[in-house]
Amino acid sequence: AQRVTQPEKLLSVFKGAPVELKCNYSYSGSPELFWYVQYSRQRLQLLLRHISRESIKGFTADLNKGETSFHLKKPFAQEEDSAMYYCALSGSSGGSNYKLTFGKGTLLTVNP
Amino acid sequence: SAVISQKPSRDICQRGTSLTIQCQVDSQVTMMFWYRQQPGQSLTLIATANQGSEATYESGFVIDKFPISRPNLTFSTLTVSNMSPEDSSIYLCSVEAGREMGEQFFGPGTRLTVL
């Protein structure tokens, strides 16, 4: 079974401070990890994917297979980063249909 | 990318009735997905709908309760049947339209309240 854990339901930081949103996963195969974001009154959208090793809006996330983690980081938080963040795992193994499993989400608030 | 619309955006329904939610995509896509997001909870996959075949349901979801249609590559419907207050949720459709498996584009959601 595949599982995604986001231990923090709420995270509050001040503008300019570093932020780290934690994500741990459980999956027996080779996972693909994603971060999705939902800003207030907007639809859920992809923020970044581990396979691309990219930085989007200053956010990065490194897949650590040893620790089964995929934490999202940004060195200097901005007020516009305030949103709900979901970590998600796409599992594919043995030719069976893959599916996207979401964590419960972390609500990030960046205070001025 | 893909642009997805859903109808209705919200509805208030009586117990025992059914509601059909429509999902329209602006391009042809193979896989469409239906999720449920209960209050304060994460997204849970209900089923995967591929055109030309029956939907594949996740554990805990059955076709009698959540029948799905997928008549073509740009459209799908999800029906919530014989509703109870526990069905009050946001229902989202999504499509896989990115470069990698797991890269999905989401609709705006349908907020359902069952009295």
mmCIF file of N, CA and C in Angstrom, chain A residues 6 9 32 34 36 38 42-46 49 51-52 54 84 86 90 92 97-105, chain B residues 3-5 31 33 35 37 40-43 45 48 50 56 58 92 96 99-108:
data_model
loop_
_atom_site.group_PDB
_atom_site.id
_atom_site.type_symbol
_atom_site.label_atom_id
_atom_site.label_comp_id
_atom_site.label_asym_id
_atom_site.label_seq_id
_atom_site.Cartn_x
_atom_site.Cartn_y
_atom_site.Cartn_z
ATOM 1 N N GLN A 6 2.040 13.864 6.007
ATOM 2 C CA GLN A 6 2.457 15.240 6.244
ATOM 3 C C GLN A 6 2.167 15.522 7.713
ATOM 4 N N LYS A 9 -0.195 19.880 10.252
ATOM 5 C CA LYS A 9 -1.438 20.347 9.650
ATOM 6 C C LYS A 9 -1.350 21.852 9.371
ATOM 7 N N GLU A 32 7.167 8.156 -7.578
ATOM 8 C CA GLU A 32 7.341 9.497 -8.132
ATOM 9 C C GLU A 32 6.603 10.449 -7.199
ATOM 10 N N PHE A 34 5.404 14.363 -5.856
ATOM 11 C CA PHE A 34 4.964 15.672 -6.338
ATOM 12 C C PHE A 34 4.545 16.530 -5.149
ATOM 13 N N TYR A 36 1.713 19.531 -4.681
ATOM 14 C CA TYR A 36 0.618 20.316 -5.238
ATOM 15 C C TYR A 36 0.299 21.443 -4.277
ATOM 16 N N GLN A 38 -2.618 24.697 -3.322
ATOM 17 C CA GLN A 38 -3.935 25.304 -3.540
ATOM 18 C C GLN A 38 -3.974 26.649 -2.834
ATOM 19 N N GLN A 42 -8.533 29.266 -5.347
ATOM 20 C CA GLN A 42 -8.030 28.769 -6.621
ATOM 21 C C GLN A 42 -8.067 27.237 -6.611
ATOM 22 N N ARG A 43 -7.930 26.664 -7.771
ATOM 23 C CA ARG A 43 -7.954 25.215 -7.845
ATOM 24 C C ARG A 43 -6.591 24.626 -7.525
ATOM 25 N N LEU A 44 -6.595 23.369 -7.210
ATOM 26 C CA LEU A 44 -5.362 22.641 -6.923
ATOM 27 C C LEU A 44 -4.474 22.602 -8.168
ATOM 28 N N GLN A 45 -3.190 22.849 -7.978
ATOM 29 C CA GLN A 45 -2.281 22.854 -9.125
ATOM 30 C C GLN A 45 -0.934 22.267 -8.739
ATOM 31 N N LEU A 46 -0.263 21.743 -9.737
ATOM 32 C CA LEU A 46 1.052 21.156 -9.504
ATOM 33 C C LEU A 46 2.074 22.245 -9.217
ATOM 34 N N ARG A 49 7.736 18.565 -9.246
ATOM 35 C CA ARG A 49 7.861 17.111 -9.278
ATOM 36 C C ARG A 49 9.323 16.733 -9.074
ATOM 37 N N ILE A 51 11.177 14.411 -10.202
ATOM 38 C CA ILE A 51 11.968 13.905 -11.313
ATOM 39 C C ILE A 51 12.607 15.054 -12.100
ATOM 40 N N SER A 52 12.013 16.242 -11.998
ATOM 41 C CA SER A 52 12.519 17.372 -12.763
ATOM 42 C C SER A 52 13.649 18.096 -12.049
ATOM 43 N N GLU A 54 13.600 20.625 -10.274
ATOM 44 C CA GLU A 54 13.505 22.043 -10.614
ATOM 45 C C GLU A 54 13.159 22.871 -9.384
ATOM 46 N N MET A 84 -2.438 26.040 0.902
ATOM 47 C CA MET A 84 -2.442 24.650 1.361
ATOM 48 C C MET A 84 -1.524 23.863 0.445
ATOM 49 N N TYR A 86 0.021 20.103 -0.615
ATOM 50 C CA TYR A 86 -0.187 18.664 -0.555
ATOM 51 C C TYR A 86 0.990 17.939 -1.187
ATOM 52 N N SER A 90 2.929 9.112 -6.755
ATOM 53 C CA SER A 90 2.400 8.348 -7.884
ATOM 54 C C SER A 90 3.100 6.996 -7.887
ATOM 55 N N SER A 92 3.684 3.219 -9.303
ATOM 56 C CA SER A 92 3.543 2.363 -10.479
ATOM 57 C C SER A 92 4.432 1.153 -10.263
ATOM 58 N N ASN A 97 -2.514 -0.397 -12.673
ATOM 59 C CA ASN A 97 -2.849 1.012 -12.827
ATOM 60 C C ASN A 97 -2.212 1.818 -11.702
ATOM 61 N N TYR A 98 -1.609 2.939 -12.089
ATOM 62 C CA TYR A 98 -1.029 3.769 -11.054
ATOM 63 C C TYR A 98 -2.121 4.648 -10.475
ATOM 64 N N LYS A 99 -1.869 5.211 -9.306
ATOM 65 C CA LYS A 99 -2.770 6.211 -8.778
ATOM 66 C C LYS A 99 -1.980 7.214 -7.977
ATOM 67 N N LEU A 100 -2.576 8.377 -7.806
ATOM 68 C CA LEU A 100 -1.960 9.477 -7.078
ATOM 69 C C LEU A 100 -2.532 9.466 -5.668
ATOM 70 N N THR A 101 -1.652 9.305 -4.687
ATOM 71 C CA THR A 101 -2.062 9.307 -3.283
ATOM 72 C C THR A 101 -1.592 10.600 -2.640
ATOM 73 N N PHE A 102 -2.512 11.302 -2.012
ATOM 74 C CA PHE A 102 -2.213 12.592 -1.407
ATOM 75 C C PHE A 102 -2.037 12.476 0.099
ATOM 76 N N GLY A 103 -1.148 13.334 0.634
ATOM 77 C CA GLY A 103 -1.107 13.522 2.068
ATOM 78 C C GLY A 103 -2.259 14.401 2.501
ATOM 79 N N LYS A 104 -2.370 14.634 3.800
ATOM 80 C CA LYS A 104 -3.505 15.392 4.326
ATOM 81 C C LYS A 104 -3.339 16.890 4.167
ATOM 82 N N GLY A 105 -2.140 17.311 3.775
ATOM 83 C CA GLY A 105 -1.948 18.721 3.503
ATOM 84 C C GLY A 105 -1.413 19.498 4.689
ATOM 85 N N VAL B 3 -7.524 22.702 -19.512
ATOM 86 C CA VAL B 3 -8.467 23.517 -18.760
ATOM 87 C C VAL B 3 -9.711 22.685 -18.510
ATOM 88 N N ILE B 4 -10.115 22.607 -17.268
ATOM 89 C CA ILE B 4 -11.210 21.727 -16.866
ATOM 90 C C ILE B 4 -12.307 22.546 -16.210
ATOM 91 N N SER B 5 -13.519 22.280 -16.608
ATOM 92 C CA SER B 5 -14.656 22.934 -15.963
ATOM 93 C C SER B 5 -15.559 21.866 -15.366
ATOM 94 N N MET B 31 -7.022 9.554 -19.648
ATOM 95 C CA MET B 31 -7.413 9.202 -18.288
ATOM 96 C C MET B 31 -8.033 10.401 -17.579
ATOM 97 N N PHE B 33 -9.971 11.339 -13.732
ATOM 98 C CA PHE B 33 -10.055 10.849 -12.362
ATOM 99 C C PHE B 33 -11.110 11.625 -11.594
ATOM 100 N N TYR B 35 -12.164 12.550 -7.601
ATOM 101 C CA TYR B 35 -11.718 12.551 -6.216
ATOM 102 C C TYR B 35 -12.828 13.093 -5.319
ATOM 103 N N GLN B 37 -13.088 15.121 -1.527
ATOM 104 C CA GLN B 37 -12.373 15.797 -0.456
ATOM 105 C C GLN B 37 -13.368 16.141 0.627
ATOM 106 N N GLY B 40 -12.023 19.022 5.893
ATOM 107 C CA GLY B 40 -10.827 18.867 6.707
ATOM 108 C C GLY B 40 -9.952 17.692 6.334
ATOM 109 N N GLN B 41 -10.278 17.024 5.243
ATOM 110 C CA GLN B 41 -9.526 15.826 4.851
ATOM 111 C C GLN B 41 -8.784 16.060 3.550
ATOM 112 N N SER B 42 -7.966 15.096 3.202
ATOM 113 C CA SER B 42 -7.228 15.173 1.947
ATOM 114 C C SER B 42 -8.087 14.658 0.795
ATOM 115 N N LEU B 43 -7.498 14.643 -0.377
ATOM 116 C CA LEU B 43 -8.192 14.121 -1.544
ATOM 117 C C LEU B 43 -8.097 12.596 -1.552
ATOM 118 N N LEU B 45 -9.040 9.306 -4.000
ATOM 119 C CA LEU B 45 -9.444 8.890 -5.339
ATOM 120 C C LEU B 45 -10.666 7.980 -5.261
ATOM 121 N N THR B 48 -11.042 5.845 -11.553
ATOM 122 C CA THR B 48 -10.382 6.275 -12.779
ATOM 123 C C THR B 48 -11.302 5.940 -13.943
ATOM 124 N N ASN B 50 -11.635 5.733 -17.953
ATOM 125 C CA ASN B 50 -11.025 5.723 -19.276
ATOM 126 C C ASN B 50 -12.114 5.589 -20.324
ATOM 127 N N THR B 56 -12.638 2.219 -13.139
ATOM 128 C CA THR B 56 -11.975 1.405 -12.127
ATOM 129 C C THR B 56 -12.121 2.087 -10.784
ATOM 130 N N GLU B 58 -11.771 2.558 -6.612
ATOM 131 C CA GLU B 58 -10.869 2.307 -5.494
ATOM 132 C C GLU B 58 -11.624 1.595 -4.377
ATOM 133 N N LEU B 92 -13.951 16.480 -7.064
ATOM 134 C CA LEU B 92 -13.066 17.052 -8.077
ATOM 135 C C LEU B 92 -12.804 16.060 -9.191
ATOM 136 N N GLU B 96 -4.954 13.554 -16.542
ATOM 137 C CA GLU B 96 -3.503 13.415 -16.646
ATOM 138 C C GLU B 96 -3.113 14.012 -17.991
ATOM 139 N N ARG B 99 3.736 15.662 -18.486
ATOM 140 C CA ARG B 99 4.793 14.873 -19.078
ATOM 141 C C ARG B 99 5.034 13.575 -18.330
ATOM 142 N N GLU B 100 4.707 13.564 -17.038
ATOM 143 C CA GLU B 100 4.949 12.360 -16.258
ATOM 144 C C GLU B 100 3.665 11.857 -15.637
ATOM 145 N N MET B 101 3.663 10.546 -15.355
ATOM 146 C CA MET B 101 2.555 9.964 -14.617
ATOM 147 C C MET B 101 2.458 10.694 -13.275
ATOM 148 N N GLY B 102 1.257 11.029 -12.891
ATOM 149 C CA GLY B 102 1.062 11.725 -11.632
ATOM 150 C C GLY B 102 0.922 13.221 -11.799
ATOM 151 N N GLU B 103 1.223 13.738 -12.981
ATOM 152 C CA GLU B 103 1.054 15.170 -13.207
ATOM 153 C C GLU B 103 -0.372 15.388 -13.684
ATOM 154 N N GLN B 104 -1.202 15.888 -12.811
ATOM 155 C CA GLN B 104 -2.619 16.018 -13.110
ATOM 156 C C GLN B 104 -3.059 17.474 -13.041
ATOM 157 N N PHE B 105 -4.075 17.763 -13.838
ATOM 158 C CA PHE B 105 -4.713 19.071 -13.817
ATOM 159 C C PHE B 105 -6.109 18.890 -13.236
ATOM 160 N N PHE B 106 -6.486 19.791 -12.341
ATOM 161 C CA PHE B 106 -7.720 19.631 -11.598
ATOM 162 C C PHE B 106 -8.777 20.638 -12.010
ATOM 163 N N GLY B 107 -10.010 20.192 -11.893
ATOM 164 C CA GLY B 107 -11.129 21.099 -12.048
ATOM 165 C C GLY B 107 -11.317 21.927 -10.788
ATOM 166 N N PRO B 108 -12.254 22.856 -10.836
ATOM 167 C CA PRO B 108 -12.471 23.746 -9.684
ATOM 168 C C PRO B 108 -13.211 23.082 -8.541
#
